[in-house]
Amino acid sequence: MLNALEASTEVRRKILKLAQVSPLSFTHMSAMRQVGLDRNQQNVGARERAALEYRNYSSTFISGLLQTPEFIRSLFVKPLFVGSINAQRMITARVDRQRILYEPGRHFRFLFSEAALRSRLCSGPVMAMQMDHIASMSRLDSVDISVLPWTTRIPQATLHHFTIYDERLVVVENMHGDLKVRDHKDIVMYAELFESLHGVAQHGDAAREFLREVADEHRGLPD
C-alpha cells in the first residue's frame, strides 16, 4: 500500500513502526466477505501452520478444526450467509485446514463448555455425528479434548471464546470480525485463563463419555 501511494521515506518509517508495535488489530467481517470467506480460510490456515501449540476455548461454538462436513454445511446455509458464500467451497477449504491435526510435532488443545456442545445449530443426527467426531479426534496423539460440564465450579468467568497460538498471538472471534491480540501481558492473561479452566475440566475417557452422552441426547431430539 505504501508503495502504491508513493509514500515518502519518513511516512513509511512512521507507519511501519506503528504497524510493528500495535498490540491489537481488527479484521472486519466485511473485509473477509470481500476477499471471500472460503479464501479467508487460507489466512486462518496460515496462522495455524505457524504455531506448534494451539489452544482453543469454545464457549458457544465448535472449532473449525473439528467440524464435520455436515456440520459446516449446516452453518453456511443460515440466513446470515445465504447468497454471500458457496457452501461447498467453504466445506472444502475448512476440511483442508484440518489436515494439520495429523502433522507430527504439533499439539492441539480444545476446551469446550457444555453450551458449545449442546447449542443446536443443525439437526439432532448431525449434532450427534459432530460429538462422535470430536470424541474420535481426541484419540490422536496431537489432540487433547476437554469439557466443562455446567455443574463444574469454574475458577473465573469467561466472556467469549478465544484461540491462543503459541505464546505470540490470541484471536478473539465475534459476529462482526476477528480481534488479534499481540501484547505479551494480554497473551499471558489468556493463557492463564485457559490453564485454570483446563485444570478443572474433564479429560480423556471422562470427556469421551460426556461427549457420548451428549451425542445420545442429540440423537433423541427431532430434526
Tab-separated table of C-alpha atoms in Angstrom:
chain	number	residue	atom	x	y	z
A	1	MET	CA	0.000	0.000	0.000
A	2	LEU	CA	2.832	2.359	0.857
A	3	ASN	CA	4.484	1.621	-2.476
A	4	ALA	CA	1.267	2.191	-4.389
A	5	LEU	CA	0.724	5.521	-2.614
A	6	GLU	CA	4.350	6.518	-3.245
A	7	ALA	CA	4.730	7.401	0.421
A	8	SER	CA	7.808	9.333	1.450
A	9	THR	CA	10.614	7.670	3.390
A	10	GLU	CA	9.593	9.452	6.582
A	11	VAL	CA	5.908	8.494	6.238
A	12	ARG	CA	6.887	4.894	5.504
A	13	ARG	CA	9.101	4.792	8.585
A	14	LYS	CA	6.363	6.116	10.877
A	15	ILE	CA	3.627	3.834	9.555
A	16	LEU	CA	5.787	0.714	9.573
A	17	LYS	CA	6.847	1.481	13.128
A	18	LEU	CA	3.209	1.795	14.208
A	19	ALA	CA	2.346	-1.464	12.451
A	20	GLN	CA	5.130	-3.315	14.218
A	21	VAL	CA	4.269	-2.168	17.740
A	22	SER	CA	0.478	-2.238	17.557
A	23	PRO	CA	-0.730	-4.705	20.227
A	24	LEU	CA	-4.181	-5.039	18.650
A	25	SER	CA	-5.611	-5.338	15.174
A	26	PHE	CA	-9.131	-5.987	13.950
A	27	THR	CA	-10.327	-7.535	10.709
A	28	HIS	CA	-13.941	-6.634	9.978
A	29	MET	CA	-16.296	-9.263	8.613
A	30	SER	CA	-16.995	-7.052	5.592
A	31	ALA	CA	-13.307	-7.280	4.636
A	32	MET	CA	-13.426	-11.075	4.969
A	33	ARG	CA	-16.537	-11.211	2.779
A	34	GLN	CA	-14.874	-9.017	0.173
A	35	VAL	CA	-11.937	-11.416	-0.044
A	36	GLY	CA	-14.284	-14.400	0.174
A	37	LEU	CA	-14.940	-16.341	3.358
A	38	ASP	CA	-13.737	-19.543	1.742
A	39	ARG	CA	-10.491	-17.848	0.650
A	40	ASN	CA	-10.124	-16.352	4.129
A	41	GLN	CA	-9.741	-19.920	5.356
A	42	GLN	CA	-6.274	-19.809	3.803
A	43	ASN	CA	-5.365	-16.933	6.138
A	44	VAL	CA	-6.662	-18.866	9.137
A	45	GLY	CA	-4.759	-21.942	7.992
A	46	ALA	CA	-1.560	-19.923	7.721
A	47	ARG	CA	-1.922	-18.840	11.361
A	48	GLU	CA	-2.398	-22.448	12.385
A	49	ARG	CA	0.597	-23.686	10.404
A	50	ALA	CA	2.799	-21.012	12.004
A	51	ALA	CA	2.063	-22.384	15.500
A	52	LEU	CA	3.268	-25.551	17.194
A	53	GLU	CA	0.903	-25.196	20.178
A	54	TYR	CA	-2.733	-24.321	19.595
A	55	ARG	CA	-5.147	-23.736	22.478
A	56	ASN	CA	-8.819	-23.104	21.808
A	57	TYR	CA	-11.548	-22.333	24.343
A	58	SER	CA	-15.054	-22.667	22.898
A	59	SER	CA	-17.889	-21.247	24.961
A	60	THR	CA	-20.690	-21.489	22.387
A	61	PHE	CA	-19.256	-22.994	19.230
A	62	ILE	CA	-17.259	-25.897	17.758
A	63	SER	CA	-13.786	-25.034	16.483
A	64	GLY	CA	-13.463	-25.170	12.698
A	65	LEU	CA	-10.603	-27.660	13.010
A	66	LEU	CA	-13.037	-30.198	14.474
A	67	GLN	CA	-16.170	-29.534	12.417
A	68	THR	CA	-17.593	-32.327	10.252
A	69	PRO	CA	-18.558	-31.535	6.620
A	70	GLU	CA	-22.239	-31.956	7.534
A	71	PHE	CA	-21.893	-29.501	10.419
A	72	ILE	CA	-20.057	-26.970	8.214
A	73	ARG	CA	-22.752	-27.204	5.548
A	74	SER	CA	-25.483	-26.584	8.118
A	75	LEU	CA	-23.721	-23.390	9.247
A	76	PHE	CA	-23.409	-21.804	5.843
A	77	VAL	CA	-26.992	-22.278	4.740
A	78	LYS	CA	-28.122	-19.990	7.585
A	79	PRO	CA	-29.726	-16.631	6.641
A	80	LEU	CA	-26.550	-14.791	7.712
A	81	PHE	CA	-24.605	-16.398	4.848
A	82	VAL	CA	-27.148	-17.270	2.150
A	83	GLY	CA	-26.289	-15.536	-1.109
A	84	SER	CA	-22.810	-14.489	0.006
A	85	ILE	CA	-20.942	-17.783	0.175
A	86	ASN	CA	-20.599	-21.069	-1.675
A	87	ALA	CA	-21.201	-23.754	0.959
A	88	GLN	CA	-19.288	-26.465	-0.906
A	89	ARG	CA	-16.192	-24.275	-1.331
A	90	MET	CA	-16.350	-23.429	2.363
A	91	ILE	CA	-16.549	-27.122	3.306
A	92	THR	CA	-13.558	-27.922	1.095
A	93	ALA	CA	-11.487	-25.030	2.456
A	94	ARG	CA	-12.240	-25.799	6.101
A	95	VAL	CA	-11.718	-29.552	5.805
A	96	ASP	CA	-8.423	-28.866	4.045
A	97	ARG	CA	-7.277	-26.930	7.131
A	98	GLN	CA	-7.957	-29.967	9.301
A	99	ARG	CA	-5.096	-31.961	7.785
A	100	ILE	CA	-2.768	-30.093	10.135
A	101	LEU	CA	-4.147	-32.158	13.035
A	102	TYR	CA	-2.260	-35.171	11.707
A	103	GLU	CA	1.110	-33.437	11.338
A	104	PRO	CA	3.827	-34.543	13.782
A	105	GLY	CA	5.371	-32.072	16.182
A	106	ARG	CA	2.173	-30.106	16.828
A	107	HIS	CA	-0.092	-30.001	19.870
A	108	PHE	CA	-3.763	-29.010	19.767
A	109	ARG	CA	-5.775	-28.465	22.953
A	110	PHE	CA	-9.521	-27.908	22.663
A	111	LEU	CA	-11.571	-26.922	25.703
A	112	PHE	CA	-15.374	-26.923	25.339
A	113	SER	CA	-18.035	-25.563	27.611
A	114	GLU	CA	-21.158	-27.697	27.773
A	115	ALA	CA	-23.051	-24.917	25.983
A	116	ALA	CA	-20.785	-25.301	22.946
A	117	LEU	CA	-21.662	-28.986	22.739
A	118	ARG	CA	-25.398	-28.577	23.244
A	119	SER	CA	-26.165	-25.499	21.114
A	120	ARG	CA	-28.290	-26.947	18.316
A	121	LEU	CA	-27.140	-25.274	15.118
A	122	CYS	CA	-28.379	-28.158	12.990
A	123	SER	CA	-30.384	-31.380	13.173
A	124	GLY	CA	-30.057	-33.861	16.004
A	125	PRO	CA	-28.326	-36.541	13.861
A	126	VAL	CA	-25.761	-34.051	12.545
A	127	MET	CA	-25.077	-32.775	16.062
A	128	ALA	CA	-24.673	-36.375	17.248
A	129	MET	CA	-22.174	-37.124	14.476
A	130	GLN	CA	-20.307	-33.977	15.431
A	131	MET	CA	-19.988	-35.168	19.037
A	132	ASP	CA	-18.825	-38.597	17.859
A	133	HIS	CA	-16.221	-36.960	15.648
A	134	ILE	CA	-14.812	-34.849	18.498
A	135	ALA	CA	-14.539	-37.952	20.682
A	136	SER	CA	-12.775	-39.823	17.883
A	137	MET	CA	-10.289	-36.991	17.291
A	138	SER	CA	-9.437	-36.965	20.996
A	139	ARG	CA	-7.588	-40.245	20.459
A	140	LEU	CA	-4.993	-38.620	18.198
A	141	ASP	CA	-1.634	-38.149	19.899
A	142	SER	CA	-1.584	-34.492	18.844
A	143	VAL	CA	-5.076	-33.645	20.090
A	144	ASP	CA	-6.286	-33.048	23.655
A	145	ILE	CA	-10.038	-32.653	24.202
A	146	SER	CA	-11.505	-31.452	27.495
A	147	VAL	CA	-15.018	-30.403	28.504
A	148	LEU	CA	-16.512	-28.210	31.191
A	149	PRO	CA	-19.937	-29.503	32.282
A	150	TRP	CA	-22.358	-26.909	33.621
A	151	THR	CA	-22.036	-28.417	37.087
A	152	THR	CA	-18.286	-27.735	37.208
A	153	ARG	CA	-17.275	-24.917	39.506
A	154	ILE	CA	-15.017	-22.725	37.374
A	155	PRO	CA	-12.256	-20.525	38.834
A	156	GLN	CA	-13.293	-17.397	36.935
A	157	ALA	CA	-15.865	-16.120	34.465
A	158	THR	CA	-15.336	-16.147	30.702
A	159	LEU	CA	-16.879	-13.570	28.381
A	160	HIS	CA	-16.143	-15.156	24.999
A	161	HIS	CA	-14.216	-17.873	23.215
A	162	PHE	CA	-10.622	-17.427	22.071
A	163	THR	CA	-7.655	-19.177	20.449
A	164	ILE	CA	-4.021	-18.939	21.555
A	165	TYR	CA	-1.225	-19.543	19.040
A	166	ASP	CA	1.985	-20.456	20.873
A	167	GLU	CA	2.808	-17.501	23.132
A	168	ARG	CA	2.646	-14.845	20.432
A	169	LEU	CA	-0.975	-14.348	19.345
A	170	VAL	CA	-4.555	-14.590	20.613
A	171	VAL	CA	-7.526	-14.361	18.251
A	172	VAL	CA	-10.978	-13.453	19.575
A	173	GLU	CA	-13.804	-14.013	17.105
A	174	ASN	CA	-17.112	-12.174	17.276
A	175	MET	CA	-20.079	-11.587	14.989
A	176	HIS	CA	-18.527	-8.713	13.040
A	177	GLY	CA	-14.874	-9.696	12.827
A	178	ASP	CA	-11.666	-11.000	14.414
A	179	LEU	CA	-9.649	-9.242	17.101
A	180	LYS	CA	-5.946	-10.149	17.123
A	181	VAL	CA	-4.056	-9.644	20.390
A	182	ARG	CA	-0.255	-9.490	20.396
A	183	ASP	CA	0.583	-7.746	23.667
A	184	HIS	CA	2.593	-10.176	25.834
A	185	LYS	CA	0.743	-9.315	29.050
A	186	ASP	CA	-2.629	-9.890	27.416
A	187	ILE	CA	-1.480	-13.196	25.932
A	188	VAL	CA	-0.297	-14.326	29.376
A	189	MET	CA	-3.719	-13.398	30.799
A	190	TYR	CA	-5.486	-15.560	28.212
A	191	ALA	CA	-3.025	-18.418	28.730
A	192	GLU	CA	-3.575	-18.336	32.498
A	193	LEU	CA	-7.340	-18.299	31.982
A	194	PHE	CA	-7.139	-21.293	29.654
A	195	GLU	CA	-4.955	-23.285	32.050
A	196	SER	CA	-7.202	-22.510	35.033
A	197	LEU	CA	-10.272	-23.773	33.148
A	198	HIS	CA	-8.378	-26.742	31.744
A	199	GLY	CA	-7.377	-27.681	35.288
A	200	VAL	CA	-10.980	-28.264	36.404
A	201	ALA	CA	-12.252	-29.781	33.129
A	202	GLN	CA	-12.902	-33.418	32.275
A	203	HIS	CA	-10.250	-35.140	30.150
A	204	GLY	CA	-9.575	-38.438	28.399
A	205	ASP	CA	-12.137	-41.188	28.970
A	206	ALA	CA	-14.299	-38.928	31.171
A	207	ALA	CA	-14.522	-36.332	28.391
A	208	ARG	CA	-15.310	-39.012	25.784
A	209	GLU	CA	-18.056	-40.443	27.987
A	210	PHE	CA	-19.545	-36.969	28.390
A	211	LEU	CA	-19.460	-36.487	24.606
A	212	ARG	CA	-21.155	-39.866	24.127
A	213	GLU	CA	-23.966	-38.883	26.486
A	214	VAL	CA	-24.472	-35.559	24.698
A	215	ALA	CA	-24.448	-37.360	21.329
A	216	ASP	CA	-27.129	-39.778	22.516
A	217	GLU	CA	-29.277	-36.871	23.664
A	218	HIS	CA	-28.910	-35.124	20.283
A	219	ARG	CA	-29.944	-38.346	18.527
A	220	GLY	CA	-33.137	-38.397	20.541
A	221	LEU	CA	-34.158	-34.886	19.521
A	222	PRO	CA	-36.364	-34.095	16.498
A	223	ASP	CA	-34.782	-32.526	13.389
